[in-house]
Amino acid sequence: MTDDDTPTARAATKPGKRPTINDVARVAEVSKKTVSRVINQSPFVREETRVRVNAVIAELGFVPDLQARGLAFRRSFLVGLIYDNPSPNYVVNMQQGVLDALRGSGLELVVHPCLRTADTVVADIRTFVERQKLFGVILPPSMSEDERVIDVLRDLDCPYVRIASVSLDGPGAMLVTNDHLGAAEAGRHLADLGHTRIGFISGPALFRSSAVRGGGFREGLAERGITLDDRYVAAGAYTFESGVEAAKTLLSLDPRPTAIFTGNDEMALGVFKVARDMGMEIPRDLSVVGYDDLPMASRVWPNLTSVRLPIRDMGRMAAEKLLAPMRGLDPAKLDQPEVRPSLVIRDSAKAL
């Protein structure tokens, strides 16, 4: 039997005819949907099937076409950003990063704010994805942490990328922000400035980042021999208003803290307001450190010392992972830098 008599060669297309997804499915002896899943790097394909289909794709020289794929999968050219985040500055920066990656791709961004605690949130997301026929979805915290949403996206065979403080998925669908590293650096910084009576305003319990940042902060203090006193811990909600209320609680203590670390910049500004209302001067009477390093951090006075999380870059990197299969790349093997928060020292914290 010659090479031309092999089953694969017999099933190949006629000379001069461009191979189609149907040709790949026929030769690989799988369904068209399975070929589609392999092309999109879906995690819901057995490895032996993936290898076989990819081998056929290579042999036939099949090249997926973006427009044809959109029609075949009944998908639009829309990428969804599904979020439940109380910080508008965070969301805007994330959107800008996603748009940076989508520029020139033929894809557009559609945003879907939601309330994770709502009874209908999962059903609403399913409806949104189905109606928009999304090309894929990007999930910032805390939606990225909701396994119910992930189950919906897997059921709909909709590609997604999760952004979270710790790894929750395979590397091709995950962007890890390592929040504990930045919070630990904040703890070490305040300790090195001589502070021992330190307050902490956490984020909402529903956000994994809240616990991760709190844990990292405690670790940083512990490295300097300091234990965070639970009396000086107040719960916030990643909003300016919650920062105000938490600051009122902490600054009414006797003795009051000499420094406060907040889970994000929005709450840090709430601390600024309360301190000034009480006649205190920052940083003379109170040192303050925030997290995220949003643009507002360098626009308030005194400028806010904050842990910089590259939010815009995170949005871009997540979108690049989502687009990787369309460009013939493996999202799990993209050459992307690790997200590492870093402390930006400004004027809002000083030595005792």
Coordinates of C-alpha atoms in Angstrom, one line a residue:
M1 CA 0.0 0.0 0.0
T2 CA 1.4 3.4 -1.0
D3 CA 1.2 6.5 1.1
D4 CA -1.6 7.7 -1.2
D5 CA -3.7 4.7 -0.2
T6 CA -3.7 5.5 3.5
P7 CA -7.2 6.2 5.0
T8 CA -6.2 9.7 5.9
A9 CA -4.9 10.5 2.4
R10 CA -8.1 9.0 0.9
A11 CA -10.2 11.2 3.1
A12 CA -8.3 14.3 2.3
T13 CA -9.7 17.0 0.0
K14 CA -9.2 17.2 -3.7
P15 CA -6.1 18.9 -5.0
G16 CA -6.5 22.7 -5.0
K17 CA -9.5 22.5 -2.6
R18 CA -9.1 24.1 0.8
P19 CA -9.7 21.6 3.6
T20 CA -12.7 22.3 5.8
I21 CA -13.6 21.6 9.4
N22 CA -15.9 18.8 8.0
D23 CA -12.9 17.2 6.3
V24 CA -11.0 17.2 9.6
A25 CA -13.9 15.7 11.5
R26 CA -14.4 13.0 8.9
V27 CA -10.7 12.0 8.9
A28 CA -10.3 12.1 12.6
E29 CA -13.6 10.2 13.1
V30 CA -15.0 12.8 15.5
S31 CA -17.9 15.2 15.4
K32 CA -17.5 18.7 14.0
K33 CA -18.2 20.1 17.5
T34 CA -15.2 18.1 18.9
V35 CA -13.0 19.6 16.2
S36 CA -14.3 23.1 17.1
R37 CA -13.4 22.4 20.8
V38 CA -9.9 21.3 19.9
I39 CA -9.4 24.4 17.8
N40 CA -10.5 26.6 20.7
Q41 CA -8.3 24.8 23.2
S42 CA -11.3 23.7 25.2
P43 CA -10.5 21.8 28.3
F44 CA -13.4 19.5 27.7
V45 CA -11.7 17.2 25.2
R46 CA -9.8 14.0 26.1
E47 CA -6.1 14.3 25.5
E48 CA -5.9 11.4 23.0
T49 CA -8.7 12.9 21.0
R50 CA -7.0 16.3 21.0
V51 CA -3.7 14.7 19.7
R52 CA -5.5 12.9 17.0
V53 CA -7.5 15.9 15.8
N54 CA -4.4 18.1 15.9
A55 CA -2.5 15.6 13.8
V56 CA -5.2 15.6 11.2
I57 CA -5.3 19.4 11.1
A58 CA -1.6 19.4 10.5
E59 CA -1.7 16.7 7.8
L60 CA -4.5 18.4 5.9
G61 CA -3.1 21.8 6.3
F62 CA -6.4 23.1 7.7
V63 CA -6.3 26.7 8.8
P64 CA -9.3 28.0 10.8
D65 CA -10.9 31.2 9.5
L66 CA -12.1 33.7 12.1
Q67 CA -15.3 34.6 10.2
A68 CA -16.1 31.0 9.3
R69 CA -15.5 30.0 12.9
G70 CA -17.8 32.6 14.2
L71 CA -20.5 31.3 12.0
A72 CA -19.8 27.6 12.7
F73 CA -19.9 28.1 16.4
R74 CA -22.8 30.5 16.1
R75 CA -20.7 33.1 18.0
S76 CA -20.5 36.8 17.6
F77 CA -17.3 38.8 17.6
L78 CA -17.9 40.0 21.1
V79 CA -15.8 39.4 24.2
G80 CA -17.7 39.7 27.5
L81 CA -16.3 41.3 30.7
I82 CA -18.5 40.0 33.5
Y83 CA -17.8 41.7 36.8
D84 CA -19.1 42.5 40.3
N85 CA -16.6 45.0 41.6
P86 CA -17.6 48.1 43.7
S87 CA -14.5 50.1 42.5
P88 CA -15.3 51.9 39.3
N89 CA -11.7 52.9 38.8
Y90 CA -10.7 49.2 38.9
V91 CA -13.3 48.3 36.3
V92 CA -12.3 51.2 33.9
N93 CA -8.6 50.3 34.1
M94 CA -9.5 46.6 33.4
Q95 CA -11.6 47.6 30.4
Q96 CA -8.8 49.7 28.9
G97 CA -6.4 46.7 29.1
V98 CA -8.9 44.4 27.4
L99 CA -9.4 46.9 24.6
D100 CA -5.6 47.2 24.2
A101 CA -5.5 43.5 23.4
L102 CA -8.6 43.5 21.2
R103 CA -7.5 46.4 19.0
G104 CA -7.0 45.1 15.4
S105 CA -8.5 41.6 16.2
G106 CA -11.9 42.3 14.8
L107 CA -13.4 41.6 18.2
E108 CA -15.3 44.1 20.4
L109 CA -15.8 44.4 24.1
V110 CA -19.2 44.2 25.8
V111 CA -19.5 44.6 29.6
H112 CA -21.9 43.0 32.0
P113 CA -22.0 44.3 35.5
C114 CA -23.8 42.1 38.0
L115 CA -24.4 41.5 41.7
R116 CA -22.9 38.1 42.7
T117 CA -25.2 37.8 45.7
A118 CA -28.4 38.2 43.6
D119 CA -30.6 35.1 43.4
T120 CA -30.7 35.3 39.6
V121 CA -27.1 36.1 38.9
V122 CA -26.1 32.7 37.4
A123 CA -29.3 32.5 35.3
D124 CA -28.7 36.1 34.1
I125 CA -25.1 35.3 33.1
R126 CA -26.3 32.2 31.1
T127 CA -28.8 34.4 29.3
F128 CA -26.3 37.1 28.6
V129 CA -23.7 34.6 27.1
E130 CA -26.3 32.8 25.0
R131 CA -28.0 36.0 23.7
Q132 CA -24.8 37.7 22.8
K133 CA -23.2 34.4 21.5
L134 CA -20.0 35.5 23.0
F135 CA -16.6 34.7 21.5
G136 CA -15.3 34.4 25.1
V137 CA -15.5 35.8 28.6
I138 CA -13.1 37.5 30.9
L139 CA -13.8 37.3 34.6
P140 CA -12.2 39.7 37.1
P141 CA -12.6 39.1 40.9
S142 CA -14.9 38.2 42.4
M143 CA -16.8 36.7 39.5
S144 CA -13.7 34.7 38.7
E145 CA -14.1 32.9 42.0
D146 CA -17.7 31.7 41.5
E147 CA -17.6 28.1 40.4
R148 CA -21.3 28.3 39.4
V149 CA -20.4 30.7 36.7
I150 CA -17.6 28.5 35.5
D151 CA -19.9 25.6 35.3
V152 CA -22.3 27.7 33.1
L153 CA -19.5 28.7 30.7
R154 CA -18.2 25.1 30.5
D155 CA -21.7 23.9 29.8
L156 CA -22.1 26.5 27.0
D157 CA -18.6 25.6 25.7
C158 CA -17.7 29.3 26.0
P159 CA -13.9 30.0 26.4
Y160 CA -13.0 32.1 29.4
V161 CA -10.1 33.5 31.4
R162 CA -10.2 34.1 35.1
I163 CA -8.3 36.8 37.0
A164 CA -7.8 36.0 40.7
S165 CA -5.4 36.4 43.6
V166 CA -4.6 32.7 43.6
S167 CA -4.7 29.9 41.0
L168 CA -8.2 28.5 40.5
D169 CA -7.9 26.8 37.1
G170 CA -5.5 25.5 34.4
P171 CA -2.8 28.0 33.2
G172 CA -4.5 28.5 29.9
A173 CA -7.6 29.9 31.6
M174 CA -6.0 31.7 34.6
L175 CA -4.2 34.9 35.3
V176 CA -2.9 34.9 38.9
T177 CA -2.3 38.3 40.6
N178 CA -0.3 37.1 43.6
D179 CA -2.0 39.7 45.9
H180 CA -0.3 38.3 49.1
L181 CA 3.1 39.5 47.9
G182 CA 2.1 43.1 47.7
A183 CA 0.3 43.0 51.0
A184 CA 3.3 41.5 52.7
E185 CA 5.4 44.3 51.3
A186 CA 3.0 46.8 52.8
G187 CA 3.3 45.1 56.2
R188 CA 7.1 45.1 56.1
H189 CA 7.1 48.8 55.1
L190 CA 5.0 50.0 57.9
A191 CA 6.9 47.9 60.4
D192 CA 10.2 49.3 59.1
L193 CA 8.8 52.8 59.7
G194 CA 8.5 51.9 63.3
H195 CA 4.8 51.3 63.5
T196 CA 3.5 48.5 65.8
R197 CA 0.0 49.6 66.5
I198 CA -1.4 49.1 63.0
G199 CA -5.0 49.0 61.7
F200 CA -6.2 47.0 58.8
I201 CA -9.4 47.5 56.8
S202 CA -10.3 44.4 54.8
G203 CA -12.4 44.0 51.7
P204 CA -15.7 42.1 51.6
A205 CA -15.7 38.5 52.7
L206 CA -17.0 37.4 49.3
F207 CA -13.8 38.4 47.6
R208 CA -11.0 35.9 47.9
S209 CA -8.5 38.8 47.5
S210 CA -9.7 40.2 50.8
A211 CA -8.5 37.2 52.7
V212 CA -5.4 36.8 50.6
R213 CA -4.4 40.5 51.1
G214 CA -5.1 40.2 54.8
G215 CA -3.1 37.0 55.1
G216 CA -0.2 38.6 53.2
F217 CA -0.3 41.7 55.4
R218 CA -0.1 39.6 58.6
E219 CA 2.8 37.6 57.1
G220 CA 4.7 40.8 56.3
L221 CA 4.2 42.1 59.9
A222 CA 5.2 38.7 61.3
E223 CA 8.5 38.8 59.4
R224 CA 9.3 41.9 61.5
G225 CA 8.1 40.3 64.7
I226 CA 4.7 42.1 64.9
T227 CA 1.3 40.5 65.4
L228 CA -1.8 42.2 64.0
D229 CA -4.1 42.8 66.9
D230 CA -7.7 41.8 65.9
R231 CA -9.0 44.8 67.7
Y232 CA -7.5 46.9 65.0
V233 CA -9.1 45.0 62.1
A234 CA -12.3 46.4 60.6
A235 CA -14.3 45.0 57.7
G236 CA -14.8 47.1 54.6
A237 CA -16.4 46.6 51.2
Y238 CA -13.9 48.0 48.8
T239 CA -15.9 51.2 48.6
F240 CA -15.1 54.8 49.8
E241 CA -18.1 54.8 52.1
S242 CA -17.0 51.5 53.8
G243 CA -13.6 53.0 54.3
V244 CA -15.2 56.0 56.1
E245 CA -17.1 53.8 58.4
A246 CA -14.2 51.5 59.2
A247 CA -11.9 54.4 59.8
K248 CA -14.4 55.9 62.3
T249 CA -14.3 52.6 64.2
L250 CA -10.5 52.3 64.2
L251 CA -9.7 55.9 65.0
S252 CA -12.1 55.9 67.9
L253 CA -10.1 53.3 69.7
D254 CA -7.9 54.2 72.6
P255 CA -5.1 54.0 71.9
R256 CA -5.8 54.5 68.2
P257 CA -3.6 53.0 65.5
T258 CA -0.6 55.0 64.3
A259 CA -1.0 53.5 60.8
I260 CA -3.7 51.9 58.7
F261 CA -3.4 49.6 55.7
T262 CA -6.5 49.3 53.5
G263 CA -7.5 46.5 51.1
N264 CA -7.8 49.0 48.3
D265 CA -7.3 52.7 47.4
E266 CA -11.0 53.5 47.5
M267 CA -11.1 52.7 51.3
A268 CA -7.8 54.5 51.9
L269 CA -9.5 57.7 50.7
G270 CA -12.2 57.1 53.2
V271 CA -9.6 57.0 55.9
F272 CA -8.2 60.3 54.6
K273 CA -11.6 61.9 55.0
V274 CA -12.2 60.7 58.6
A275 CA -8.7 61.6 59.7
R276 CA -9.1 65.2 58.4
D277 CA -12.6 65.5 59.9
M278 CA -11.0 64.6 63.2
G279 CA -8.3 67.3 62.8
M280 CA -5.6 64.8 62.1
E281 CA -2.8 65.4 59.6
I282 CA -1.6 62.6 57.3
P283 CA 1.2 61.4 57.7
R284 CA 2.1 63.4 60.8
D285 CA -0.6 61.9 63.0
L286 CA -1.5 58.8 60.9
S287 CA 0.2 56.8 58.2
V288 CA -2.0 55.3 55.5
V289 CA -1.1 52.7 52.8
G290 CA -3.6 51.5 50.1
Y291 CA -3.7 48.7 47.5
D292 CA -4.1 48.8 43.7
D293 CA -2.3 52.1 43.0
L294 CA -5.2 53.5 41.0
P295 CA -4.6 56.9 39.3
M296 CA -6.3 58.6 42.3
A297 CA -3.4 57.5 44.5
S298 CA -1.1 60.2 42.9
R299 CA -3.8 62.8 42.7
V300 CA -4.7 63.2 46.4
W301 CA -2.7 65.1 48.9
P302 CA -0.6 63.8 50.4
N303 CA 0.0 61.3 47.6
L304 CA -1.0 57.9 48.7
T305 CA 1.6 55.1 49.3
S306 CA 0.0 52.1 47.6
V307 CA 0.6 48.6 46.4
R308 CA 0.6 48.8 42.6
L309 CA -1.4 46.1 40.9
P310 CA -1.0 46.5 37.1
I311 CA -4.7 46.3 36.4
R312 CA -4.6 47.6 32.9
D313 CA -1.9 45.1 32.0
M314 CA -3.9 42.4 33.7
G315 CA -6.9 43.1 31.4
R316 CA -4.6 43.0 28.4
M317 CA -2.9 39.8 29.4
A318 CA -6.2 38.1 30.1
A319 CA -7.6 39.1 26.7
E320 CA -4.4 37.9 25.0
K321 CA -4.9 34.4 26.6
L322 CA -8.5 34.4 25.3
L323 CA -7.4 35.3 21.8
A324 CA -4.4 32.9 21.7
P325 CA -6.2 30.0 20.1
M326 CA -7.6 32.2 17.3
R327 CA -3.9 33.1 16.5
G328 CA -2.8 29.5 16.6
L329 CA -1.1 29.8 20.0
D330 CA -1.5 27.8 23.2
P331 CA -2.8 30.2 25.9
A332 CA -1.0 28.1 28.6
K333 CA 2.3 28.8 27.0
L334 CA 2.1 32.5 26.2
D335 CA 5.3 34.4 27.0
Q336 CA 3.7 36.7 29.6
P337 CA 5.4 38.2 32.6
E338 CA 4.2 37.1 36.0
V339 CA 1.9 39.6 37.7
R340 CA 3.8 40.8 40.8
P341 CA 2.4 43.6 42.9
S342 CA 4.9 46.2 44.1
L343 CA 4.8 48.9 46.7
V344 CA 4.9 52.5 45.4
I345 CA 6.2 54.7 48.2
R346 CA 4.8 58.3 48.3
D347 CA 4.0 60.7 51.1
S348 CA 1.1 59.2 53.1
A349 CA 3.3 57.1 55.4
K350 CA 6.3 58.2 57.5
A351 CA 8.5 56.9 60.3
L352 CA 7.4 57.4 63.9

